[in-house]
CSV table of C-alpha atoms and ligand atoms in Angstrom, one decimal:
chain,number,residue,atom,x,y,z
A,20,ALA,CA,0.1,-0.2,0.0
A,21,LYS,CA,0.7,3.5,-0.5
A,22,VAL,CA,2.3,5.7,2.0
A,23,ARG,CA,-0.1,8.7,2.9
A,24,VAL,CA,1.5,11.3,3.6
A,25,GLY,CA,0.2,14.3,5.2
A,26,LEU,CA,1.4,17.4,4.3
A,27,LEU,CA,1.2,20.1,6.8
A,28,PHE,CA,1.5,24.1,5.2
A,29,GLY,CA,1.0,27.8,5.5
A,30,GLY,CA,0.5,28.5,9.2
A,31,CYS,CA,0.0,31.3,11.4
A,32,SER,CA,3.3,33.0,10.9
A,33,GLY,CA,5.3,36.0,9.1
A,34,GLU,CA,6.4,32.9,6.8
A,35,HIS,CA,2.9,31.7,5.4
A,36,GLU,CA,3.8,32.3,2.1
A,37,VAL,CA,7.2,30.5,2.2
A,38,SER,CA,5.8,27.8,3.8
A,39,ILE,CA,3.0,27.3,0.6
A,40,PHE,CA,6.2,27.5,-1.8
A,41,SER,CA,8.2,24.8,0.1
A,42,ALA,CA,5.0,23.0,0.2
A,43,GLN,CA,4.7,23.0,-3.4
A,44,ALA,CA,8.3,22.0,-3.9
A,45,ILE,CA,7.8,18.8,-1.5
A,46,ALA,CA,4.7,17.9,-3.0
A,47,ARG,CA,6.0,17.6,-6.6
A,48,GLY,CA,8.9,15.7,-4.9
A,49,LEU,CA,6.8,13.0,-3.3
A,50,ALA,CA,4.4,12.9,-6.5
A,51,SER,CA,7.5,11.9,-8.6
A,52,GLY,CA,7.5,9.1,-6.1
A,53,ALA,CA,4.3,8.3,-7.3
A,54,ASP,CA,3.8,4.4,-7.0
A,55,LYS,CA,5.1,5.1,-3.0
A,56,TYR,CA,3.3,8.4,-1.8
A,57,ASP,CA,-0.1,9.3,-1.4
A,58,VAL,CA,0.2,13.1,-0.8
A,59,VAL,CA,-2.5,14.6,1.7
A,60,PRO,CA,-2.4,17.8,1.9
A,61,VAL,CA,-4.0,20.0,4.7
A,62,TYR,CA,-3.3,23.6,4.9
A,63,ILE,CA,-3.3,26.2,7.9
A,64,ARG,CA,-4.9,29.6,7.2
A,65,LYS,CA,-3.2,32.7,8.4
A,66,ASP,CA,-6.1,32.8,11.1
A,67,GLY,CA,-5.4,29.1,12.7
A,68,VAL,CA,-8.1,27.4,10.9
A,69,TRP,CA,-7.2,23.8,8.9
A,70,VAL,CA,-8.4,23.4,5.9
A,71,VAL,CA,-8.5,19.8,5.0
A,72,ASP,CA,-8.3,19.6,1.4
A,73,ALA,CA,-6.1,21.6,-0.1
A,74,HIS,CA,-5.0,21.0,-3.3
A,75,GLY,CA,-6.4,23.7,-4.4
A,76,VAL,CA,-4.5,26.5,-2.2
A,77,LEU,CA,-1.2,24.2,-3.3
A,78,THR,CA,-1.9,23.7,-7.1
A,79,ALA,CA,-2.5,27.8,-6.8
A,80,GLY,CA,0.4,28.5,-4.7
A,81,LYS,CA,-1.5,31.5,-3.1
A,82,PRO,CA,-3.0,31.9,0.8
A,83,LEU,CA,-6.6,31.5,1.3
A,84,ALA,CA,-8.3,34.8,3.0
A,85,VAL,CA,-9.4,34.7,6.4
A,86,GLY,CA,-13.1,33.1,5.8
A,87,GLU,CA,-12.1,31.0,2.6
A,88,GLY,CA,-12.4,27.8,2.5
A,89,ALA,CA,-15.6,26.5,4.4
A,90,VAL,CA,-14.6,25.6,8.1
A,91,SER,CA,-16.2,27.7,11.0
A,92,PRO,CA,-13.5,28.9,13.0
A,93,MET,CA,-14.9,26.3,15.8
A,94,ASP,CA,-13.5,23.7,13.9
A,95,ARG,CA,-10.1,25.5,14.2
A,96,ILE,CA,-8.7,22.1,14.4
A,97,PRO,CA,-10.7,19.7,12.5
A,98,ALA,CA,-12.7,16.9,14.4
A,99,SER,CA,-11.9,14.6,11.8
A,100,ILE,CA,-8.6,14.7,9.6
A,101,PRO,CA,-8.0,12.1,6.8
A,102,GLU,CA,-6.0,8.8,7.7
A,103,ILE,CA,-2.2,9.8,7.6
A,104,ASP,CA,0.9,7.5,7.7
A,105,ILE,CA,3.2,10.2,8.4
A,106,TRP,CA,2.5,14.1,8.7
A,107,PHE,CA,5.3,16.3,7.1
A,108,PRO,CA,4.9,19.8,8.9
A,109,VAL,CA,6.4,22.5,5.7
A,110,LEU,CA,6.1,25.0,8.5
A,111,HIS,CA,8.4,28.2,9.0
A,112,GLY,CA,8.6,30.3,12.0
A,113,PRO,CA,6.4,30.2,15.1
A,114,ASN,CA,3.1,27.9,15.3
A,115,GLY,CA,4.8,25.3,12.9
A,116,GLU,CA,8.7,25.1,13.1
A,117,ASP,CA,8.6,26.2,17.5
A,118,GLY,CA,7.0,22.6,18.4
A,119,THR,CA,3.3,23.6,19.0
A,120,ILE,CA,2.3,21.5,16.0
A,121,GLN,CA,4.9,18.9,16.8
A,122,GLY,CA,3.2,18.8,20.0
A,123,LEU,CA,0.0,18.0,18.5
A,124,LEU,CA,1.3,15.3,16.7
A,125,GLU,CA,2.7,13.8,19.9
A,126,LEU,CA,-0.7,13.6,21.1
A,127,MET,CA,-2.1,12.4,18.2
A,128,GLN,CA,0.6,9.3,18.3
A,129,MET,CA,0.7,10.2,14.8
A,130,PRO,CA,4.6,10.2,13.2
A,131,TYR,CA,5.8,13.0,11.6
A,132,VAL,CA,8.8,14.3,9.9
A,133,GLY,CA,11.7,16.4,11.4
A,134,CYS,CA,12.4,17.8,14.8
A,135,GLY,CA,10.5,16.4,18.1
A,136,VAL,CA,9.0,19.3,20.4
A,137,LEU,CA,12.3,20.4,22.4
A,138,ALA,CA,14.2,20.7,19.4
A,139,SER,CA,11.5,22.8,17.5
A,140,ALA,CA,11.2,25.2,20.9
A,141,VAL,CA,14.6,25.5,21.6
A,142,GLY,CA,15.6,25.7,17.9
A,143,MET,CA,13.0,28.6,17.4
A,144,ASP,CA,13.9,30.9,20.3
A,145,LYS,CA,17.2,31.8,19.7
A,146,LEU,CA,17.7,32.9,23.7
A,147,ALA,CA,17.1,29.7,24.5
A,148,MET,CA,19.4,28.4,21.2
A,149,LYS,CA,21.8,30.4,22.3
A,150,SER,CA,22.1,29.2,25.7
A,151,ALA,CA,22.2,25.9,24.6
A,152,PHE,CA,24.7,26.5,22.1
A,153,ALA,CA,27.1,27.9,25.0
A,154,GLN,CA,26.4,24.6,27.0
A,155,VAL,CA,28.4,22.6,24.6
A,156,GLY,CA,31.4,25.6,23.8
A,157,LEU,CA,30.5,26.8,20.9
A,158,PRO,CA,31.4,30.0,20.0
A,159,GLN,CA,28.9,32.6,19.1
A,160,VAL,CA,28.6,36.4,19.2
A,161,LYS,CA,28.0,38.2,22.3
A,162,TYR,CA,24.3,39.1,23.1
A,163,MET,CA,22.0,40.1,25.9
A,164,GLU,CA,18.5,39.3,26.5
A,165,VAL,CA,15.7,41.7,26.8
A,166,LEU,CA,11.7,41.8,27.7
A,167,ARG,CA,9.3,43.3,26.1
A,168,SER,CA,8.0,44.7,29.6
A,169,GLN,CA,11.3,45.9,29.9
A,170,VAL,CA,11.1,48.0,26.6
A,171,TYR,CA,7.5,49.2,27.0
A,172,SER,CA,8.7,50.4,30.9
A,173,ASN,CA,9.4,53.5,29.7
A,174,PRO,CA,10.5,56.1,31.3
A,175,CYS,CA,11.9,53.9,34.3
A,176,VAL,CA,14.2,51.2,32.9
A,177,PHE,CA,14.4,51.8,28.9
A,178,PRO,CA,17.4,54.5,29.1
A,179,LYS,CA,19.4,52.3,31.2
A,180,LEU,CA,18.8,49.2,29.1
A,181,CYS,CA,20.0,51.5,26.1
A,182,ASP,CA,22.7,52.0,28.2
A,183,ASP,CA,23.6,48.6,29.1
A,184,ILE,CA,23.3,47.9,25.8
A,185,GLU,CA,25.6,50.2,24.3
A,186,THR,CA,28.1,49.3,27.1
A,187,THR,CA,28.2,45.3,26.6
A,188,LEU,CA,27.9,45.7,22.8
A,189,GLY,CA,28.3,48.4,21.1
A,190,TYR,CA,27.2,49.1,17.4
A,191,PRO,CA,26.1,48.2,15.1
A,192,CYS,CA,24.3,45.6,17.0
A,193,PHE,CA,21.3,43.4,16.2
A,194,VAL,CA,17.7,43.7,17.4
A,195,LYS,CA,15.4,40.5,16.9
A,196,PRO,CA,12.3,39.2,18.2
A,197,ALA,CA,13.9,35.8,19.8
A,198,ASN,CA,10.7,33.8,17.9
A,199,LEU,CA,10.7,34.2,14.6
A,200,GLY,CA,12.8,33.9,10.9
A,201,SER,CA,12.6,35.2,7.5
A,202,SER,CA,14.3,38.4,9.1
A,203,VAL,CA,10.9,39.4,10.1
A,204,GLY,CA,11.2,41.9,12.7
A,205,ILE,CA,14.9,42.2,12.7
A,206,ALA,CA,16.7,45.9,12.7
A,207,LYS,CA,20.6,46.5,12.7
A,208,ALA,CA,21.3,49.7,15.0
A,209,LYS,CA,23.7,52.0,14.7
A,210,ASP,CA,22.8,54.4,16.8
A,211,ARG,CA,20.5,55.1,20.0
A,212,GLN,CA,18.1,56.6,18.0
A,213,GLU,CA,18.1,53.3,15.7
A,214,LEU,CA,18.3,51.2,18.8
A,215,GLU,CA,15.1,52.7,20.7
A,216,ALA,CA,13.1,52.5,17.6
A,217,ALA,CA,14.7,48.5,17.1
A,218,LEU,CA,13.7,47.2,20.2
A,219,ASP,CA,10.1,49.1,20.2
A,220,SER,CA,9.7,47.2,16.8
A,221,ALA,CA,10.9,43.7,18.1
A,222,ALA,CA,8.6,44.0,20.9
A,223,SER,CA,5.8,44.4,18.8
A,224,TYR,CA,6.7,40.5,17.5
A,225,ASP,CA,7.5,38.9,20.5
A,226,ARG,CA,8.1,39.2,24.2
A,227,ARG,CA,11.3,37.3,24.1
A,228,ILE,CA,14.2,40.0,22.5
A,229,ILE,CA,17.7,39.2,21.4
A,230,VAL,CA,20.2,42.0,21.2
A,231,GLU,CA,23.4,41.0,19.6
A,232,ALA,CA,26.8,42.5,18.6
A,233,GLY,CA,27.2,42.9,14.7
A,234,VAL,CA,29.7,41.5,13.1
A,235,VAL,CA,31.5,41.8,9.8
A,236,ALA,CA,31.6,38.1,8.1
A,237,ARG,CA,30.9,36.0,5.3
A,238,GLU,CA,27.6,34.2,5.9
A,239,VAL,CA,27.9,30.2,5.8
A,240,GLU,CA,25.3,28.0,6.2
A,241,CYS,CA,25.7,23.8,6.8
A,242,ALA,CA,22.9,21.0,6.2
A,243,ILE,CA,22.1,18.5,8.6
A,244,LEU,CA,20.2,15.0,8.0
A,245,GLY,CA,20.1,12.4,10.4
A,246,ASN,CA,18.7,11.3,13.6
A,247,ASP,CA,21.2,10.1,16.1
A,248,ASN,CA,23.6,9.8,13.5
A,249,PRO,CA,23.3,12.9,12.1
A,250,LYS,CA,25.6,13.9,8.8
A,251,ALA,CA,26.7,17.2,7.2
A,252,SER,CA,26.8,18.6,3.7
A,253,VAL,CA,28.9,20.7,1.9
A,254,ILE,CA,28.8,24.5,2.7
A,255,GLY,CA,27.2,27.0,1.2
A,256,GLU,CA,27.4,30.8,1.0
A,257,ILE,CA,24.9,33.5,1.0
A,258,SER,CA,26.2,36.7,-0.9
A,259,PHE,CA,24.4,39.7,-1.3
A,260,ASP,CA,24.4,43.9,-1.9
A,261,ALA,CA,22.4,44.7,1.0
A,262,ASP,CA,22.9,46.1,4.8
A,263,PHE,CA,22.2,42.5,6.0
A,264,TYR,CA,20.1,39.6,4.4
A,265,ASP,CA,17.0,40.7,5.5
A,266,TYR,CA,13.5,39.4,4.1
A,267,GLU,CA,13.8,41.2,0.6
A,268,THR,CA,17.1,40.2,0.2
A,269,LYS,CA,16.0,36.7,0.8
A,270,TYR,CA,12.8,36.5,-1.1
A,271,THR,CA,13.6,38.9,-4.3
A,272,SER,CA,14.5,36.8,-6.8
A,273,GLY,CA,18.3,37.9,-7.8
A,274,GLN,CA,19.4,39.9,-4.5
A,275,ALA,CA,21.1,37.0,-3.1
A,276,GLU,CA,23.6,34.5,-4.3
A,277,LEU,CA,24.5,31.0,-3.6
A,278,ALA,CA,27.8,29.8,-4.0
A,279,ILE,CA,27.6,25.7,-3.3
A,280,PRO,CA,30.1,24.4,-2.3
A,281,ALA,CA,31.4,27.8,-0.9
A,282,LYS,CA,35.3,28.7,-1.7
A,283,LEU,CA,36.6,28.1,2.0
A,284,PRO,CA,39.4,26.6,3.3
A,285,PRO,CA,39.6,22.6,4.1
A,286,ASP,CA,40.1,23.1,7.7
A,287,VAL,CA,37.2,26.0,8.0
A,288,VAL,CA,34.6,23.5,6.4
A,289,ASN,CA,35.8,20.6,8.8
A,290,THR,CA,34.7,22.8,11.5
A,291,ILE,CA,31.6,24.2,10.4
A,292,GLN,CA,30.5,20.7,9.4
A,293,GLU,CA,31.5,19.7,13.2
A,294,GLN,CA,29.9,22.8,14.8
A,295,ALA,CA,27.1,22.0,12.4
A,296,ILE,CA,26.5,18.7,14.0
A,297,GLN,CA,27.1,19.7,17.6
A,298,ALA,CA,24.4,22.6,17.4
A,299,PHE,CA,22.2,19.9,16.3
A,300,GLN,CA,22.6,17.6,19.0
A,301,ALA,CA,22.8,20.4,21.6
A,302,ILE,CA,19.3,21.0,21.0
A,303,ASP,CA,18.1,17.3,20.5
A,304,GLY,CA,17.3,17.5,16.8
A,305,ALA,CA,16.1,15.2,14.7
A,306,GLY,CA,15.8,14.4,10.8
A,307,LEU,CA,16.4,17.9,9.2
A,308,SER,CA,18.2,21.2,10.2
A,309,ARG,CA,20.2,24.4,8.7
A,310,VAL,CA,23.1,25.7,10.6
A,311,ASP,CA,24.2,29.3,9.6
A,312,PHE,CA,27.4,30.2,10.9
A,313,PHE,CA,29.6,34.1,10.0
A,314,TYR,CA,32.8,33.5,8.9
A,315,ILE,CA,35.3,35.9,9.6
A,316,GLU,CA,38.1,35.8,7.1
A,317,ALA,CA,40.6,38.4,8.4
A,318,THR,CA,40.7,36.3,12.1
A,319,GLY,CA,39.8,32.8,10.4
A,320,GLU,CA,37.2,32.8,13.5
A,321,VAL,CA,34.0,30.8,13.0
A,322,LEU,CA,30.9,32.1,15.1
A,323,ILE,CA,27.5,30.0,15.2
A,324,ASN,CA,24.2,32.0,14.3
A,325,GLU,CA,21.8,30.0,14.4
A,326,ILE,CA,19.9,26.5,13.8
A,327,ASN,CA,16.6,26.6,11.5
A,328,THR,CA,14.8,23.2,12.5
A,329,PHE,CA,12.8,23.7,9.2
A,330,PRO,CA,14.4,25.5,6.8
A,331,GLY,CA,13.1,27.0,3.4
A,332,PHE,CA,12.5,24.0,1.0
A,333,THR,CA,12.0,25.2,-2.3
A,334,ALA,CA,13.8,23.6,-5.4
A,335,THR,CA,15.9,26.3,-4.9
A,336,SER,CA,16.2,26.7,-1.2
A,337,MET,CA,19.8,26.2,0.5
A,338,TYR,CA,18.6,23.4,2.0
A,339,PRO,CA,17.8,21.2,-0.8
A,340,MET,CA,20.8,22.3,-2.8
A,341,LEU,CA,23.6,21.5,-0.4
A,342,TRP,CA,22.2,17.4,0.0
A,343,GLN,CA,22.1,18.1,-3.9
A,344,ALA,CA,25.9,19.2,-3.9
A,345,THR,CA,26.7,16.6,-1.2
A,346,GLY,CA,25.3,13.9,-3.8
A,347,VAL,CA,21.4,13.5,-2.2
A,348,GLU,CA,18.8,14.3,-5.2
A,349,PHE,CA,15.8,16.4,-4.2
A,350,GLU,CA,13.1,13.0,-4.4
A,351,GLN,CA,16.0,11.1,-2.2
A,352,LEU,CA,16.1,13.7,0.2
A,353,ILE,CA,12.5,13.4,1.2
A,354,ASP,CA,12.4,10.0,1.4
A,355,ARG,CA,15.3,10.1,3.6
A,356,LEU,CA,13.4,12.3,6.1
A,357,ILE,CA,9.9,10.7,5.9
A,358,GLN,CA,12.1,7.1,6.6
A,359,LEU,CA,13.8,9.1,10.0
A,360,GLY,CA,10.8,10.3,11.0
A,361,MET,CA,9.2,6.9,10.9
A,362,GLU,CA,12.3,5.4,12.4
A,363,ARG,CA,12.2,8.1,15.2
A,364,THR,CA,8.7,7.1,16.2
A,365,ALA,CA,9.5,3.3,15.9
A,366,ASN,CA,12.5,4.1,18.3
A,367,THR,CA,10.3,6.0,21.1
A,368,SER,CA,7.3,3.8,21.0
B,16,LIG,P1,16.0,32.2,8.6
B,16,LIG,O1,15.4,33.1,7.7
B,16,LIG,O2,17.8,31.8,8.6
B,16,LIG,O3,15.5,31.4,9.9
B,16,LIG,P2,16.1,34.4,11.0
B,16,LIG,O4,14.9,35.3,10.9
B,16,LIG,O5,16.2,33.5,11.8
B,16,LIG,O6,16.5,34.0,9.8
B,16,LIG,P3,18.8,35.5,11.8
B,16,LIG,O7,19.6,34.5,10.2
B,16,LIG,O8,19.4,35.5,13.1
B,16,LIG,O9,17.5,35.5,11.2
B,16,LIG,O10,19.4,36.9,11.2
B,16,LIG,C1,19.2,37.6,10.1
B,16,LIG,C2,20.6,38.0,9.2
B,16,LIG,O11,20.9,39.1,9.8
B,16,LIG,C3,21.7,37.5,8.8
B,16,LIG,O12,21.5,36.6,8.1
B,16,LIG,C4,22.9,38.4,8.8
B,16,LIG,O13,22.5,38.9,7.6
B,16,LIG,C5,22.2,39.5,9.8
B,16,LIG,N1,22.7,39.5,11.2
B,16,LIG,C6,22.1,38.5,12.2
B,16,LIG,N2,22.7,38.9,13.2
B,16,LIG,C7,23.6,39.4,12.7
B,16,LIG,C8,25.1,39.7,14.0
B,16,LIG,N3,24.7,39.3,14.9
B,16,LIG,N4,25.8,40.6,13.0
B,16,LIG,C9,25.9,40.4,11.8
B,16,LIG,N5,24.8,40.0,10.9
B,16,LIG,C10,23.9,39.7,11.8
B,17,LIG,MG1,16.1,31.1,11.7
B,18,LIG,MG1,14.2,29.9,9.7
B,19,LIG,MG1,19.1,32.9,9.4
């Protein structure tokens, strides 16, 4: 019998559109193994309502408006979902890449692809992530933790907070909502005024905020595949002509260039691959992740930036391209991820 794969996509996050594109690519990959898989697309609208028969959304490649799709908000999560052998949560950002969907699937006792609850949650929260990385001794930029309440406590705590950031981190610094992706809500601050504005903006996205010292570095990424015995791909590099790798640069075609494999000294490649595996294990990763690094050429330093437990997955995204360059074709990669998801469930039951 064919394996019924539930493709969960869309979702309540700023990366909703990206998720649709990733899901289209994965659906195509699954369909090319048509003798093996039945694809059951389940779309999560921007307001969190599930649309069970979502072939139309997948084909159109466009979000449904709130209210479209004929479901009442009472059935946010439908009482009856189609019979599925394994779920493939193709969701980026909060409410999907962060352990919440993974928790629901655990409760339903359904196998799923990718990281579990812990890895997803720790990988999504940049503050928790950085603590986990520090614990295993991974080098990273200096950073500070800020809570929304400190930002909104003006005039009591806010000026002192900004003073502390200036003294500890200096300029430029990067202000980020702790739980997001695709650079949504991230700002680079070059002076006090920009810092105040950036904190205010980040606070509108998340209760938890991270402020990091800015570095001037090459941006390189490594893909991980596996469960308890994870493998690292070749390294890819991103270059662009912008102040930093922001949302627009990420998703406007032609604005960023990928070099795969990146031109790096062999020892640097080894360091990055080792650190990527360490990072994956530090958060208890499973299945897949993409680990992002800064490489400071002048000093030879490698600093880990972050891990993404469900990275962009279109045919031209870094994650599948890194595996292709390592010798794993797109269809094979999806096969392997499904197999790893099945194995992980079998091992824990
Ligand atoms: P992703 O889409 O990869 O999930 P994200 O939203 O989690 O992205 P980051 O990867 O943390 O965001 O940062 C986005 C970009 O901002 C980086 O690729 C880099 O260009 C820039 N950046 C972030 N932090 C720093 C830093 N400390 N120093 C210099 N540049 C930075
Ligand atoms: Mg990220
Ligand atoms: Mg991300
Ligand atoms: Mg990143």
